[in-house]
Coordinates of C-alpha atoms in Angstrom, one line a residue:
X1336 CA 0.0 0.0 0.0
X1337 CA 1.2 3.5 -0.8
X1338 CA 2.9 5.4 2.0
X1339 CA 0.3 8.1 1.8
X1340 CA -2.1 5.8 3.6
X1341 CA -0.4 7.1 6.7
X1342 CA -1.2 10.4 8.2
X1343 CA 0.9 13.1 6.6
X1344 CA 0.4 16.5 8.3
X1345 CA 2.8 18.2 5.8
X1346 CA 0.2 17.8 3.0
X1347 CA -2.7 19.4 4.9
X1348 CA -4.1 22.7 3.7
X1349 CA -4.9 25.6 6.0
X1350 CA -8.6 26.5 6.1
X1351 CA -7.6 30.2 6.1
X1352 CA -5.8 29.7 2.7
X1353 CA -8.0 30.7 -0.2
X1354 CA -6.8 27.7 -2.1
X1355 CA -8.6 25.5 0.4
X1356 CA -11.7 26.0 -1.7
X1357 CA -10.0 24.5 -4.7
X1358 CA -8.8 21.5 -2.6
X1359 CA -12.4 21.1 -1.3
X1360 CA -13.8 21.2 -4.9
X1361 CA -11.2 18.6 -6.0
X1362 CA -12.2 16.3 -3.1
X1363 CA -15.9 16.8 -3.9
X1364 CA -15.3 15.7 -7.5
X1365 CA -13.4 12.6 -6.4
X1366 CA -16.4 11.7 -4.2
X1367 CA -19.0 12.3 -6.9
X1368 CA -17.1 10.2 -9.4
X1369 CA -16.6 7.4 -6.9
X1370 CA -20.3 7.4 -6.0
X1371 CA -21.2 7.5 -9.7
X1372 CA -19.1 4.4 -10.1
X1373 CA -20.9 2.7 -7.3
X1374 CA -17.7 2.1 -5.2
X1375 CA -17.4 2.3 -1.5
X1376 CA -14.5 4.2 0.1
X1377 CA -12.8 1.1 1.2
X1378 CA -13.1 -0.5 -2.2
X1379 CA -12.0 2.6 -4.0
X1380 CA -8.9 3.1 -1.7
X1381 CA -7.9 -0.5 -2.2
X1382 CA -8.2 -0.1 -6.0
X1383 CA -5.9 2.9 -6.1
X1384 CA -3.6 1.8 -3.4
X1385 CA -4.4 4.3 -0.7
X1386 CA -5.9 4.0 2.8
X1387 CA -9.5 4.5 3.6
X1388 CA -8.7 7.3 6.1
X1389 CA -6.7 9.3 3.5
X1390 CA -9.4 8.9 0.8
X1391 CA -12.0 10.3 3.2
X1392 CA -9.7 13.3 4.1
X1393 CA -9.2 14.0 0.4
X1394 CA -12.9 13.8 -0.4
X1395 CA -13.8 16.3 2.4
X1396 CA -11.0 18.7 1.3
X1397 CA -8.8 18.1 4.4
X1398 CA -5.9 16.7 2.5
X1399 CA -4.2 17.7 -0.7
X1400 CA -4.1 14.7 -3.1
X1401 CA -0.9 13.9 -4.9
X1402 CA -0.7 13.7 -8.7
X1403 CA -0.4 9.9 -8.4
X1404 CA -3.6 9.8 -6.4
X1405 CA -5.5 11.8 -9.1
X1406 CA -4.0 9.7 -11.9
X1407 CA -5.1 6.4 -10.3
X1408 CA -8.5 7.8 -9.3
X1409 CA -9.1 9.0 -12.9
X1410 CA -8.2 5.7 -14.3
X1411 CA -10.2 3.5 -11.8
X1412 CA -13.3 5.7 -12.0
X1413 CA -13.1 6.2 -15.8
X1414 CA -13.2 9.9 -15.3
X1415 CA -11.9 10.7 -18.7
X1416 CA -9.3 13.2 -17.5
X1417 CA -11.6 15.2 -15.3
X1418 CA -9.8 14.3 -12.2
X1419 CA -6.3 14.5 -13.7
X1420 CA -7.2 18.1 -14.7
X1421 CA -6.9 19.1 -11.0
X1422 CA -3.2 18.1 -10.8
X1423 CA -1.8 21.5 -11.7
X1424 CA -4.0 23.2 -9.0
X1425 CA -3.1 20.6 -6.4
X1426 CA 0.6 21.0 -7.3
X1427 CA 0.3 24.7 -6.4
X1428 CA -1.7 24.0 -3.3
X1429 CA 1.1 21.8 -1.9
X1430 CA 3.3 24.9 -1.4
X1431 CA 2.9 27.2 1.6
X1432 CA 0.9 30.3 0.7
X1433 CA 3.9 32.7 1.0
X1434 CA 6.0 30.5 -1.3
X1435 CA 3.2 30.1 -3.7
X1436 CA 2.7 33.9 -3.9
X1437 CA 6.4 34.5 -4.3
X1438 CA 6.6 31.9 -7.1
X1439 CA 3.7 33.6 -9.0
X1440 CA 5.5 37.0 -8.8
X1441 CA 8.8 35.4 -9.9
X1442 CA 7.0 33.9 -12.9
X1443 CA 5.8 37.3 -13.9
X1444 CA 9.0 39.2 -13.4
X1445 CA 11.1 40.3 -16.4
X1446 CA 14.0 41.4 -14.1
X1447 CA 15.0 40.2 -10.6
X1448 CA 17.5 42.0 -8.4
X1449 CA 18.5 39.7 -5.4
X1450 CA 20.9 40.4 -2.6
X1451 CA 21.6 37.8 0.0
X1452 CA 23.8 38.4 3.0
X1453 CA 23.2 35.4 5.3
X1454 CA 22.5 32.3 3.1
X1455 CA 22.7 31.4 -0.5
X1456 CA 19.6 32.7 -2.3
X1457 CA 16.7 30.2 -2.6
X1458 CA 16.8 30.4 -6.4
X1459 CA 20.4 29.3 -6.4
X1460 CA 20.1 26.5 -3.9
X1461 CA 20.4 22.8 -4.7
X1462 CA 17.7 20.5 -3.2
X1463 CA 20.2 19.0 -0.8
X1464 CA 21.5 22.4 0.3
X1465 CA 17.9 23.6 0.8
X1466 CA 17.1 20.5 2.8
X1467 CA 20.1 20.9 5.0
X1468 CA 19.5 24.6 5.5
X1469 CA 15.8 24.2 6.3
X1470 CA 16.7 21.4 8.6
X1471 CA 18.5 24.0 10.9
X1472 CA 15.3 26.0 11.5
X1473 CA 13.7 25.9 15.0
X1474 CA 11.2 24.8 15.9
X1475 CA 12.1 21.9 13.5
X1476 CA 9.9 20.9 10.6
X1477 CA 8.5 17.4 10.6
X1478 CA 9.9 15.2 7.8
X1479 CA 6.8 15.8 5.6
X1480 CA 6.8 19.5 6.2
X1481 CA 10.5 19.6 5.4
X1482 CA 10.0 17.8 2.1
X1483 CA 7.1 20.1 1.3
X1484 CA 9.3 23.2 1.8
X1485 CA 12.2 21.7 -0.2
X1486 CA 9.8 20.9 -3.1
X1487 CA 8.4 24.4 -3.0
X1488 CA 11.9 25.9 -3.2
X1489 CA 12.9 23.7 -6.0
X1490 CA 9.7 24.5 -7.9
X1491 CA 10.6 28.2 -7.9
X1492 CA 13.7 27.3 -10.0
X1493 CA 11.4 27.0 -13.0
X1494 CA 12.1 30.7 -13.5
X1495 CA 15.4 29.6 -15.2
X1496 CA 13.4 27.7 -17.8
X1497 CA 11.2 30.5 -19.0
X1498 CA 11.3 31.7 -22.6
X1499 CA 12.1 34.5 -23.0
X1500 CA 14.1 34.3 -19.8
X1501 CA 14.0 37.1 -17.3
X1502 CA 17.2 39.0 -16.4
X1503 CA 18.5 37.8 -13.0
X1504 CA 21.1 39.6 -10.9
X1505 CA 22.4 38.0 -7.7
X1506 CA 24.8 39.5 -5.2
X1507 CA 26.0 37.0 -2.6
X1508 CA 28.0 37.9 0.5
X1509 CA 31.2 36.0 0.7
X1510 CA 30.2 34.3 4.0
X1511 CA 27.3 32.5 2.2
X1512 CA 29.9 30.7 0.1
X1513 CA 32.0 29.7 3.1
X1514 CA 29.4 28.4 5.6
X1515 CA 29.4 24.5 5.1
X1516 CA 25.6 24.0 5.4
X1517 CA 25.0 20.3 5.2
X1518 CA 28.7 19.5 5.3
X1519 CA 31.6 19.9 2.9
X1520 CA 30.3 17.8 0.0
X1521 CA 26.9 19.5 0.1
X1522 CA 28.7 22.9 -0.1
X1523 CA 30.9 21.7 -2.9
X1524 CA 28.0 20.6 -5.0
X1525 CA 26.3 23.9 -4.2
X1526 CA 29.2 26.0 -5.4
X1527 CA 29.5 23.8 -8.5
X1528 CA 25.8 24.5 -9.2
X1529 CA 26.3 28.2 -8.7
X1530 CA 29.1 28.2 -11.3
X1531 CA 26.7 26.5 -13.8
X1532 CA 24.0 29.1 -13.1
X1533 CA 26.6 32.0 -13.4
X1534 CA 27.3 30.9 -16.9
X1535 CA 23.7 31.3 -18.1
X1536 CA 23.5 34.3 -20.5
X1537 CA 20.7 36.0 -18.6
X1538 CA 22.3 35.7 -15.2
X1539 CA 24.7 38.0 -13.5
X1540 CA 26.1 36.5 -10.3
X1541 CA 28.4 38.7 -8.2
X1542 CA 30.2 38.2 -4.9
X1543 CA 30.5 40.8 -2.2
X1544 CA 33.8 40.1 -0.4
X1545 CA 33.7 40.5 3.4
X1546 CA 36.5 43.0 3.1
X1547 CA 34.1 45.4 1.3
X1548 CA 32.4 46.4 4.6
X1549 CA 31.0 49.9 3.8
X1550 CA 28.0 49.2 1.6
X1551 CA 24.2 49.6 2.2
X1552 CA 23.6 45.8 2.4
X1553 CA 24.4 45.6 6.1
X1554 CA 20.7 46.0 6.9
X1555 CA 19.7 42.6 5.3
X1556 CA 18.4 41.0 2.2
X1557 CA 17.0 43.0 -0.7
X1558 CA 14.6 41.8 -3.4
X1559 CA 13.3 43.8 -6.3
X1560 CA 11.1 42.1 -9.0
X1561 CA 10.2 44.2 -12.0
X1562 CA 7.3 43.4 -14.3
X1563 CA 6.6 44.0 -18.0
X1564 CA 4.0 46.7 -17.3
X1565 CA 6.6 48.9 -15.5
X1566 CA 5.5 48.1 -12.0
X1567 CA 7.6 46.4 -9.4
X1568 CA 7.5 44.8 -6.0
X1569 CA 10.4 44.8 -3.5
X1570 CA 11.3 43.8 0.0
X1571 CA 14.1 44.3 2.5
X1572 CA 14.7 43.0 6.0
X1573 CA 15.3 46.3 7.7
X1574 CA 12.7 48.7 6.4
X1575 CA 9.0 48.9 5.6
X1576 CA 8.4 46.4 8.5
X1577 CA 10.0 43.7 6.3
X1578 CA 6.8 43.6 4.2
X1579 CA 6.6 43.6 0.4
X1580 CA 6.2 47.1 -1.1
X1581 CA 5.2 48.4 -4.5
X1582 CA 5.1 52.1 -4.0
X1583 CA 7.5 53.6 -6.6
X1584 CA 9.1 55.7 -3.9
X1585 CA 9.9 52.6 -1.9
X1586 CA 11.1 50.8 -4.9
X1587 CA 13.5 53.6 -5.8
X1588 CA 15.1 53.3 -2.3
X1589 CA 15.6 49.6 -2.8
X1590 CA 17.0 50.1 -6.3
X1591 CA 19.4 52.7 -5.0
X1592 CA 20.7 50.4 -2.3
X1593 CA 21.0 47.5 -4.7
X1594 CA 22.7 49.6 -7.3
X1595 CA 25.4 50.6 -4.9
X1596 CA 25.9 47.0 -3.6
X1597 CA 26.1 45.8 -7.2
X1598 CA 28.7 48.4 -8.1
X1599 CA 30.9 47.6 -5.1
X1600 CA 30.7 43.8 -5.5
X1601 CA 33.2 41.9 -7.7
X1602 CA 32.3 41.8 -11.4
X1603 CA 30.6 38.7 -12.7
X1604 CA 33.9 37.4 -14.1
X1605 CA 35.8 38.1 -10.9
X1606 CA 33.0 36.5 -9.0
X1607 CA 33.2 33.2 -11.0
X1608 CA 36.9 33.1 -10.3
X1609 CA 36.2 33.8 -6.6
X1610 CA 33.7 30.9 -6.4
X1611 CA 36.2 28.6 -8.2
X1612 CA 38.8 29.5 -5.6
X1613 CA 36.3 28.9 -2.8
X1614 CA 35.5 25.5 -4.3
X1615 CA 39.1 24.6 -4.4
X1616 CA 39.5 25.5 -0.8
X1617 CA 36.5 23.5 0.3

């Protein structure tokens, strides 16, 4: 029997999340198709390889069904693709609301300006680095919650596959390249991945050496996402209560800071050489 027959709190959906209505609608459709097929819950669960308790939770909208669940249900109930059609919505529902909203913004952006001073930026992280990093958080995630967070972070990397691609600018503080999150081998593979990303034609990756102390990034991370209609959204740790902002006056402040940081960091070519040296020293 599939492991999802066990209780998996990491795949629950918060009732306060607006996507809960979509999850409930999906569950209701599964129930209607099951009843139309004349199958009892136990019989249906056995046919698709899932436990009775989980099937009931899916049908009442308390559990987000996996793609595999919907594929099997569609086949067993002869739904003609009607249940499979919910897979995209359920894939989005799996991610925490904040991550889902950020991913939607990143998918719209034509230019992303991203400064990280404590950890390697999420869009640059390998899955194993992300897992190790998120594993340090306290209170600790459950294993299912941790995998959900890692999956959400990896899903955001689809921004690199867009066509036309957005322009991405990263500035990473040197310390983020030195901290052995997950151990030496995890860090090595992470640095190797960053070198691959840095060679993409639409990516500029720069390193801010620790010795360059006098720059306006000491207040924390900076993120500015610009859209095709001329609007933008930004965020920084130390101002605007840490909340996303879209007021042009606030965006100008963030662009000013980021521009100075970018100018004081190593050039992209120098940064690649810097990361290669860091890799050799790891």
